Coordinates of C-alpha atoms and ligand atoms in Angstrom, one line a residue:
Chain A
M1 CA 8.5 31.1 -18.5
S2 CA 6.8 27.6 -18.7
T3 CA 5.6 26.2 -15.5
L4 CA 8.2 23.3 -15.3
D5 CA 10.8 26.2 -15.4
S6 CA 9.1 27.8 -12.7
L7 CA 8.8 24.5 -10.6
R8 CA 12.4 23.9 -11.3
R9 CA 13.4 27.2 -10.2
E10 CA 11.3 27.1 -7.0
L11 CA 13.0 23.6 -6.0
G12 CA 16.4 24.9 -6.4
D13 CA 19.4 23.4 -5.2
R14 CA 17.9 20.7 -3.5
I15 CA 17.0 18.8 -6.8
A16 CA 19.7 20.1 -9.3
G17 CA 22.1 17.2 -8.4
D18 CA 19.6 14.3 -8.8
L19 CA 18.3 15.9 -12.2
D20 CA 21.9 15.7 -13.5
R21 CA 21.8 11.9 -12.2
V22 CA 18.7 11.3 -13.9
A23 CA 19.6 12.9 -17.2
A24 CA 22.7 10.9 -17.2
N25 CA 21.2 7.7 -16.2
P26 CA 17.2 7.4 -16.5
E27 CA 17.2 4.3 -14.4
A28 CA 18.1 6.2 -11.5
A29 CA 14.4 7.2 -11.5
A30 CA 13.2 4.1 -10.6
T31 CA 14.2 4.9 -6.9
L32 CA 14.6 8.8 -6.8
F33 CA 11.0 8.9 -8.3
P34 CA 9.3 7.0 -5.5
A35 CA 11.5 8.7 -2.6
A36 CA 10.2 12.4 -3.5
G37 CA 8.5 13.1 -0.7
R38 CA 11.0 11.8 1.6
R39 CA 13.9 13.4 -0.2
Y40 CA 12.4 16.9 -1.1
G41 CA 9.3 17.4 1.2
R42 CA 5.9 17.3 0.9
E43 CA 5.1 21.2 1.8
P44 CA 2.9 23.6 -0.5
L45 CA 5.6 25.0 -3.3
V46 CA 3.8 27.3 -5.5
G47 CA 0.4 27.5 -6.9
D48 CA -1.5 24.1 -6.2
W49 CA 1.9 22.1 -6.2
T50 CA 3.4 20.6 -3.4
T51 CA 7.0 19.9 -3.3
D52 CA 6.9 16.3 -4.0
E53 CA 4.5 16.7 -6.8
A54 CA 6.6 19.5 -8.2
A55 CA 9.9 17.4 -8.0
R56 CA 8.1 14.5 -9.9
A57 CA 7.2 16.5 -12.8
V58 CA 10.7 18.3 -13.1
L59 CA 12.0 14.6 -12.8
L60 CA 10.0 13.3 -15.5
S61 CA 11.1 16.4 -18.0
V62 CA 14.5 15.2 -17.9
L63 CA 13.4 11.4 -18.6
P64 CA 13.3 10.2 -22.2
P65 CA 9.4 10.0 -22.7
E66 CA 9.4 6.1 -23.3
H67 CA 10.3 5.7 -19.6
I68 CA 7.2 7.9 -18.5
H69 CA 5.1 4.8 -18.9
E70 CA 7.4 2.5 -16.7
I71 CA 7.5 5.2 -13.9
Y72 CA 3.3 5.0 -13.8
R73 CA 3.3 1.2 -14.2
Y74 CA 5.6 0.9 -11.1
G75 CA 4.3 3.9 -9.5
D76 CA 2.1 4.1 -5.9
T77 CA -1.1 6.0 -5.5
A78 CA 0.9 9.4 -5.0
E79 CA 3.3 8.7 -7.7
K80 CA 0.5 8.0 -10.4
L81 CA -1.4 10.9 -9.0
A82 CA 1.9 13.1 -9.7
V83 CA 2.4 11.7 -13.2
L84 CA -1.1 12.6 -14.2
K85 CA -0.8 15.9 -12.9
A86 CA 2.5 16.6 -15.0
L87 CA 1.4 15.3 -18.3
P88 CA 0.0 18.4 -19.7
L89 CA 3.2 20.1 -19.1
L90 CA 5.4 17.5 -20.9
P91 CA 6.2 17.8 -24.8
I92 CA 5.1 14.2 -25.4
G93 CA 1.9 14.8 -27.8
D94 CA -0.8 12.3 -27.0
S95 CA 1.5 9.1 -26.1
A96 CA 0.7 9.1 -22.7
V97 CA -3.2 8.6 -23.4
P98 CA -2.8 4.9 -22.1
L99 CA -2.1 6.1 -18.9
L100 CA -5.3 8.0 -18.7
E101 CA -6.9 4.7 -19.7
D102 CA -5.4 2.8 -17.0
A103 CA -6.3 5.4 -14.5
L104 CA -9.8 5.5 -15.6
R105 CA -10.0 1.5 -15.0
T106 CA -9.5 1.9 -11.5
N107 CA -11.7 2.2 -8.9
D108 CA -10.0 4.8 -6.9
T109 CA -11.6 8.0 -6.8
R110 CA -8.4 10.0 -6.8
L111 CA -6.9 8.6 -9.9
V112 CA -10.4 9.0 -11.9
A113 CA -10.5 12.6 -11.2
A114 CA -6.9 13.0 -11.8
A115 CA -7.2 11.1 -15.1
L116 CA -9.8 14.1 -15.9
G117 CA -7.0 17.1 -15.7
G118 CA -5.7 19.2 -18.8
Y119 CA -4.2 16.2 -20.4
A120 CA -7.7 14.7 -20.9
D121 CA -8.0 17.1 -23.7
H122 CA -6.3 13.9 -25.7
L123 CA -9.1 11.8 -24.8
E124 CA -11.6 11.0 -27.7
P125 CA -15.0 11.9 -26.9
Q126 CA -16.5 8.8 -26.3
A127 CA -14.1 7.9 -23.6
W128 CA -14.1 11.3 -22.1
R129 CA -18.1 10.9 -21.8
Q130 CA -17.7 7.7 -20.2
A131 CA -15.3 8.9 -17.6
V132 CA -17.5 12.0 -16.9
L133 CA -20.1 9.8 -16.0
K134 CA -17.9 7.5 -14.1
C135 CA -17.4 10.6 -11.9
V136 CA -20.9 11.2 -11.4
F137 CA -21.3 7.5 -10.6
M138 CA -18.4 7.5 -7.8
G139 CA -19.4 10.9 -6.6
V140 CA -16.1 12.4 -7.8
P141 CA -16.9 16.4 -8.1
L142 CA -17.3 17.2 -11.5
A143 CA -14.9 20.6 -10.6
C144 CA -11.9 18.1 -11.3
V145 CA -13.0 17.9 -15.2
H146 CA -10.7 20.0 -17.4
R147 CA -12.9 22.3 -19.7
L148 CA -16.3 20.4 -18.7
A149 CA -18.3 23.2 -19.7
E150 CA -16.9 23.6 -23.2
R151 CA -16.7 19.9 -24.1
A152 CA -20.2 18.6 -22.8
D153 CA -22.0 17.4 -25.9
P154 CA -25.7 16.3 -26.3
E155 CA -24.5 12.7 -26.2
L156 CA -23.2 13.2 -22.6
G157 CA -26.5 15.0 -21.7
A158 CA -28.6 11.8 -22.9
M159 CA -26.4 9.5 -20.7
L160 CA -26.6 11.5 -17.8
R161 CA -30.4 11.9 -18.3
A162 CA -30.7 8.1 -18.5
F163 CA -28.6 7.9 -15.2
A164 CA -30.6 10.4 -13.7
D165 CA -33.9 8.2 -14.5
E166 CA -32.0 5.0 -12.9
R167 CA -31.2 7.2 -9.6
R168 CA -34.6 8.4 -9.7
A169 CA -36.3 4.9 -9.8
A170 CA -34.1 3.6 -7.1
G171 CA -35.3 6.7 -5.0
R172 CA -31.4 8.2 -4.8
D173 CA -30.3 11.5 -5.5
M174 CA -28.2 12.9 -8.6
P175 CA -25.2 14.9 -7.4
P176 CA -26.1 18.8 -7.3
D177 CA -23.1 19.3 -10.0
A178 CA -24.4 16.5 -12.4
L179 CA -28.0 18.3 -12.2
A180 CA -26.5 21.6 -13.1
L181 CA -24.6 20.1 -15.9
L182 CA -27.8 18.8 -17.3
E183 CA -29.6 21.8 -17.1
Q184 CA -26.9 23.7 -18.8
L185 CA -27.1 21.2 -21.6
K186 CA -31.1 21.7 -21.8
E187 CA -30.5 25.0 -22.4
A188 CA -27.7 24.8 -25.0
Chain B
M1 CA -8.4 1.3 22.7
R2 CA -6.3 1.9 19.6
I3 CA -5.2 -1.6 18.0
F4 CA -2.3 -1.7 15.4
D5 CA -2.3 -5.1 13.8
P6 CA 1.3 -5.5 12.6
H7 CA 0.6 -8.5 10.2
I8 CA -2.6 -9.0 8.4
H9 CA -3.5 -10.1 5.0
M10 CA -6.1 -7.7 4.0
T11 CA -6.2 -8.7 0.3
S12 CA -8.0 -11.9 1.5
R13 CA -10.3 -10.0 3.7
T14 CA -13.8 -8.4 2.8
T15 CA -14.5 -4.7 3.1
D16 CA -17.0 -5.8 5.8
D17 CA -13.8 -6.9 7.7
Y18 CA -12.5 -3.5 7.6
Q19 CA -15.5 -1.9 9.0
R20 CA -15.7 -4.5 11.9
M21 CA -11.9 -3.8 12.5
A22 CA -12.5 0.0 12.7
E23 CA -15.6 -0.4 15.2
A24 CA -12.8 -2.8 17.2
G25 CA -10.4 0.2 17.3
V26 CA -7.9 -0.9 14.7
R27 CA -6.4 2.0 13.4
A28 CA -3.4 1.0 11.4
V29 CA -2.1 -2.3 9.7
V30 CA 0.6 -3.9 8.0
E31 CA 0.1 -6.3 5.5
P32 CA 3.2 -8.3 4.6
A33 CA 3.5 -9.7 1.0
F34 CA 3.0 -13.5 1.3
W35 CA 1.5 -16.4 -1.0
L36 CA -2.0 -16.6 -1.9
G37 CA -2.9 -20.2 -1.5
Q38 CA -2.9 -20.6 -5.3
P39 CA 1.2 -20.8 -6.1
R40 CA 2.1 -18.1 -8.7
T41 CA 4.2 -18.9 -11.6
N42 CA 5.3 -15.7 -13.2
P43 CA 6.8 -12.3 -11.7
G44 CA 3.8 -10.3 -13.4
S45 CA 1.3 -12.1 -10.9
F46 CA 3.9 -10.6 -8.2
T47 CA 4.0 -7.1 -9.2
D48 CA 0.3 -6.9 -9.7
Y49 CA 0.1 -7.9 -6.0
F50 CA 2.6 -5.6 -4.8
D51 CA 1.0 -2.9 -6.7
S52 CA -2.4 -3.6 -4.7
L53 CA -0.5 -3.7 -1.5
I54 CA 0.7 -0.1 -2.2
G55 CA -2.5 1.1 -4.2
W56 CA -5.7 -0.3 -3.8
E57 CA -5.6 -1.7 -0.1
P58 CA -4.2 1.6 1.6
F59 CA -7.0 3.1 -0.3
R60 CA -9.9 0.7 0.9
A61 CA -8.6 0.9 4.2
A62 CA -8.4 4.6 4.3
Q63 CA -12.4 4.4 3.8
F64 CA -12.5 3.2 7.2
G65 CA -9.8 5.5 8.9
I66 CA -7.5 2.7 9.0
R67 CA -4.0 3.7 7.8
H68 CA -2.2 0.8 5.7
H69 CA 1.4 -0.1 5.0
A70 CA 3.3 -3.0 3.6
T71 CA 6.2 -5.3 3.9
I72 CA 7.4 -6.7 0.3
A73 CA 9.3 -9.8 -0.3
L74 CA 9.5 -13.0 -2.4
N75 CA 8.2 -15.5 0.2
P76 CA 10.0 -18.6 1.2
K77 CA 7.3 -21.0 -0.3
E78 CA 7.5 -19.5 -3.7
A79 CA 11.2 -18.9 -3.6
N80 CA 11.6 -22.7 -4.2
D81 CA 9.9 -21.8 -8.0
P82 CA 12.8 -20.8 -10.3
R83 CA 10.1 -19.1 -12.2
C84 CA 9.2 -16.6 -9.5
R85 CA 12.9 -16.1 -8.8
P86 CA 13.1 -12.7 -11.0
V87 CA 10.8 -11.0 -8.8
L88 CA 14.1 -10.7 -6.2
D89 CA 15.4 -8.2 -9.4
L90 CA 12.0 -5.9 -9.0
L91 CA 12.1 -5.8 -5.2
P92 CA 14.2 -2.4 -5.3
R93 CA 11.6 -0.7 -6.9
Y94 CA 9.2 -1.5 -4.5
L95 CA 11.4 -1.2 -1.3
A96 CA 11.7 2.4 -2.3
K97 CA 7.9 3.2 -1.8
D98 CA 6.6 5.6 1.0
G99 CA 4.1 2.7 2.2
V100 CA 6.7 0.0 2.3
V101 CA 8.1 -0.2 6.0
A102 CA 9.9 -3.5 5.9
V103 CA 11.2 -6.3 3.8
G104 CA 8.9 -9.6 4.4
E105 CA 7.7 -12.1 4.9
I106 CA 11.1 -13.7 4.4
G107 CA 12.6 -16.7 6.3
Y108 CA 11.9 -20.5 6.0
D109 CA 9.3 -22.9 4.6
S110 CA 10.6 -26.0 4.1
M111 CA 14.3 -25.0 4.6
T112 CA 15.7 -25.8 1.3
P113 CA 19.1 -24.6 -0.5
A114 CA 16.8 -22.0 -2.5
E115 CA 15.1 -20.9 0.5
D116 CA 18.6 -20.2 2.0
E117 CA 19.9 -18.1 -0.9
V118 CA 16.8 -16.0 -1.1
F119 CA 16.4 -15.3 2.7
T120 CA 20.1 -14.3 2.5
A121 CA 19.6 -11.9 -0.4
Q122 CA 16.7 -10.4 1.2
L123 CA 18.2 -9.6 4.2
A124 CA 20.8 -7.6 2.4
L125 CA 18.2 -5.9 0.5
A126 CA 16.8 -4.7 4.1
I127 CA 20.1 -3.6 5.1
D128 CA 20.4 -1.7 1.7
H129 CA 17.2 -0.1 2.1
D130 CA 17.7 0.9 5.5
L131 CA 14.4 -1.3 6.3
P132 CA 13.6 -3.4 9.4
A133 CA 13.0 -7.2 8.3
L134 CA 9.6 -9.4 9.1
I135 CA 10.8 -12.9 9.3
H136 CA 8.3 -15.7 9.1
T137 CA 9.2 -18.7 11.3
P138 CA 7.8 -22.2 9.5
H139 CA 4.9 -24.1 10.6
R140 CA 6.6 -27.5 10.2
D141 CA 9.8 -28.2 12.3
K142 CA 9.3 -24.6 13.9
A143 CA 12.0 -24.9 16.3
R144 CA 14.8 -25.9 14.3
G145 CA 13.3 -23.2 11.8
T146 CA 13.6 -20.8 14.3
A147 CA 17.0 -21.4 15.4
R148 CA 18.6 -21.5 12.0
S149 CA 16.6 -18.1 11.0
L150 CA 18.4 -16.5 14.0
D151 CA 21.9 -17.9 12.5
V152 CA 21.1 -16.3 9.3
V153 CA 20.0 -13.2 10.9
K154 CA 23.3 -13.3 12.6
E155 CA 25.6 -14.1 9.8
S156 CA 23.6 -11.0 7.8
G157 CA 25.0 -8.4 9.9
I158 CA 21.5 -6.8 10.5
A159 CA 20.9 -5.4 13.8
P160 CA 18.3 -7.8 15.8
G161 CA 16.7 -4.8 16.9
R162 CA 15.6 -4.3 13.0
V163 CA 14.3 -8.0 12.9
L164 CA 10.7 -9.2 13.9
L165 CA 10.5 -12.9 14.2
D166 CA 6.9 -14.1 13.8
H167 CA 4.6 -16.7 14.5
L168 CA 6.6 -17.6 17.8
N169 CA 5.1 -19.8 20.4
E170 CA 6.0 -21.2 23.8
V171 CA 8.8 -23.7 22.5
T172 CA 10.5 -20.9 20.2
V173 CA 10.2 -17.7 22.2
E174 CA 13.2 -17.9 24.2
A175 CA 15.4 -18.3 21.6
A176 CA 14.2 -15.5 19.5
R177 CA 14.3 -13.4 23.2
D178 CA 17.9 -14.2 23.9
A179 CA 19.0 -12.9 20.3
G180 CA 17.3 -9.7 20.8
V181 CA 14.9 -9.5 18.1
W182 CA 11.4 -8.4 18.4
L183 CA 8.7 -11.2 19.2
G184 CA 5.6 -11.6 16.8
F185 CA 2.7 -13.8 17.8
S186 CA 0.1 -14.7 15.6
I187 CA -3.5 -15.2 17.3
Y188 CA -4.8 -17.6 14.9
P189 CA -7.7 -20.4 15.4
D190 CA -6.3 -23.8 15.9
T191 CA -3.0 -23.3 15.0
K192 CA -0.4 -21.1 16.3
M193 CA -1.5 -19.2 19.4
S194 CA -4.8 -18.4 21.3
P195 CA -5.6 -15.4 23.3
E196 CA -5.3 -17.4 26.6
R197 CA -2.0 -18.9 25.7
M198 CA -0.7 -15.5 24.6
V199 CA -1.8 -13.7 27.8
A200 CA 0.5 -16.8 29.8
I201 CA 3.5 -15.9 27.7
L202 CA 2.9 -12.1 28.3
H203 CA 2.7 -12.8 32.1
R204 CA 5.8 -15.0 31.7
Y205 CA 8.3 -12.8 29.5
G206 CA 6.6 -9.4 29.9
P207 CA 5.1 -7.0 27.3
E208 CA 8.6 -5.6 26.2
R209 CA 9.4 -6.1 22.3
V210 CA 6.1 -8.2 22.1
L211 CA 4.0 -7.7 19.0
V212 CA 0.6 -9.5 18.9
N213 CA -1.0 -9.9 15.4
S214 CA -4.2 -11.8 13.8
A215 CA -2.4 -12.9 10.8
A216 CA -5.9 -13.1 9.3
D217 CA -5.7 -14.3 5.7
W218 CA -7.5 -16.7 3.4
G219 CA -7.6 -19.3 5.9
R220 CA -9.8 -19.9 8.9
S221 CA -8.7 -16.8 10.8
D222 CA -10.3 -14.0 12.7
P223 CA -9.1 -10.1 12.3
L224 CA -10.5 -9.2 15.5
L225 CA -8.5 -11.8 17.5
T226 CA -6.3 -8.8 18.3
L227 CA -9.2 -7.1 20.3
R228 CA -10.1 -10.6 21.9
T229 CA -6.6 -10.8 23.1
A230 CA -6.3 -7.1 24.4
Q231 CA -9.2 -8.2 26.4
A232 CA -8.0 -11.1 27.8
M233 CA -4.6 -9.4 28.7
L234 CA -7.0 -6.7 30.8
A235 CA -9.1 -9.7 32.1
G236 CA -5.7 -11.2 33.0
G237 CA -4.5 -8.5 35.3
F238 CA -2.6 -6.1 32.8
D239 CA -3.3 -2.6 32.9
A240 CA -4.5 -0.3 30.1
D241 CA -0.8 1.0 29.5
A242 CA 0.6 -2.7 28.9
V243 CA -2.0 -3.3 26.5
D244 CA -1.4 0.1 24.6
L245 CA 2.4 -0.9 24.7
V246 CA 1.7 -4.4 22.8
F247 CA -1.1 -3.3 20.7
W248 CA 0.1 0.1 19.9
R249 CA 3.6 1.6 20.9
N250 CA 5.4 -1.7 20.0
P251 CA 4.6 -2.0 16.5
V252 CA 5.1 1.6 16.1
E253 CA 8.6 1.6 17.7
F254 CA 9.3 -1.5 15.3
Y255 CA 7.9 -0.5 12.0
G256 CA 9.0 3.3 12.9
Q257 CA 12.4 2.3 12.3
S258 CA 11.6 2.6 8.5
K259 CA 11.1 6.4 8.9
R260 CA 8.0 5.8 6.6
L261 CA 5.1 5.1 9.4
D262 CA 2.5 7.7 8.6
L263 CA -0.1 7.5 11.4
S264 CA -1.5 10.9 10.8
A265 CA -5.2 10.9 11.2
L266 CA -7.2 10.3 8.1
P267 CA -9.6 13.3 7.3
E268 CA -13.1 12.1 6.8
T269 CA -13.1 12.5 3.2
D270 CA -9.7 11.3 2.1
A271 CA -9.7 9.4 -1.3
T272 CA -13.7 9.6 -0.9
F273 CA -16.2 12.6 -1.9
A274 CA -19.7 12.6 -1.4
G275 CA -20.1 9.1 -2.7
N276 CA -18.2 6.1 -2.0
S277 CA -17.0 3.6 -4.8
I278 CA -16.4 0.5 -2.1
L279 CA -19.4 1.0 -0.1
R280 CA -21.4 0.9 -3.0
G281 CA -19.3 -1.8 -5.3
G282 CA -17.7 -1.9 -8.6
S283 CA -18.8 0.5 -11.3
Ligands
ZN1 ZN1 1.5 -13.9 7.3

């Protein structure tokens, strides 16, 4: 069973009617999606999914893919985070990469971190390396980066080393997780 | 002392202001959508602005432990530009957001037919979305503007207890009080209201249903005038409970009618990690 199926099952009856509404009329999502926390609750549901996040993922799954961009465009931060979390579950190929690029342009640490989840596999290496470096710069823990150890390459190592030199010149520390990554890249 | 500033335009303020406000005891703010000095000419300018009221500003406020909510509307001044009118069609999207606790600022600027139409339409939106309404009273021709605003409120069918009439003064307070709406006062250097005048009004009318804000924005204004007014209340003989009523419990009760007010404590690390993207500036 897919993650989406199990989220839908955990949500049960409380969302069934709304899913039918959105499937019949995608415009209904414009007001249901933002209201998810108030409508379905915010408590933990299953795994690392809260109820509102799960509801939003399931709502997205019944929307025509082209509507996902608009939901993201008009989303508040919690809605945007929920979209980013749901992306790897949706059958949308790489069509949502512009959403990651949008999140990575922000200065909101939560959005930057969320953009580096599973769907970041669709990011080109150059954009992905810049995003990882931005995490180090902003103090976002690198644990949020999906497949970091596998994807980290010598080019990323060179960028991190240059950044570590700048930090040293300024008398400032590098975050320990970035130092550990540099260490790993040296050994490779 | 805990302070809730129920009307402040943080978009126009620096991050240093957030820090000073937090140090002064400000723990919650409501930022009404209004105009930005430079008139806007298209709906896209508004949506980017609304996005920052439900995105970037709450994030920035959270760095200092301040809860940030917004009110959303097409303001009366820009309601007069037909190029901005399509903003009305975009409002339902924003009025559905968790962080939006009222429709506002609506009301009158120059009392034109366009303002009439947009004011009425937005009071209807407040009713539809089960939200309170924040009404700005005009700076010019204020007494007539206030009376006419109260007529429009009455015709709209919204309950007076779900309306906050703002920027009141000695001349307009009684009509508002008689109408049963919440009474908003903006303590603003030179214009509007001073802490001393505010205390005199509180002595005369009592602290019930009164909200006091800084209305700080891009003009000469001061986000700490809430604290100064609270201090003036204490110096003027009010007790700490009356100060708490005006600067915390009244705004909580008014905006709480949206059922969307979140005043839970912000964890130190909310939205930030070891480093801090705001304290250090843009990346
Ligand atoms: Zn204002």
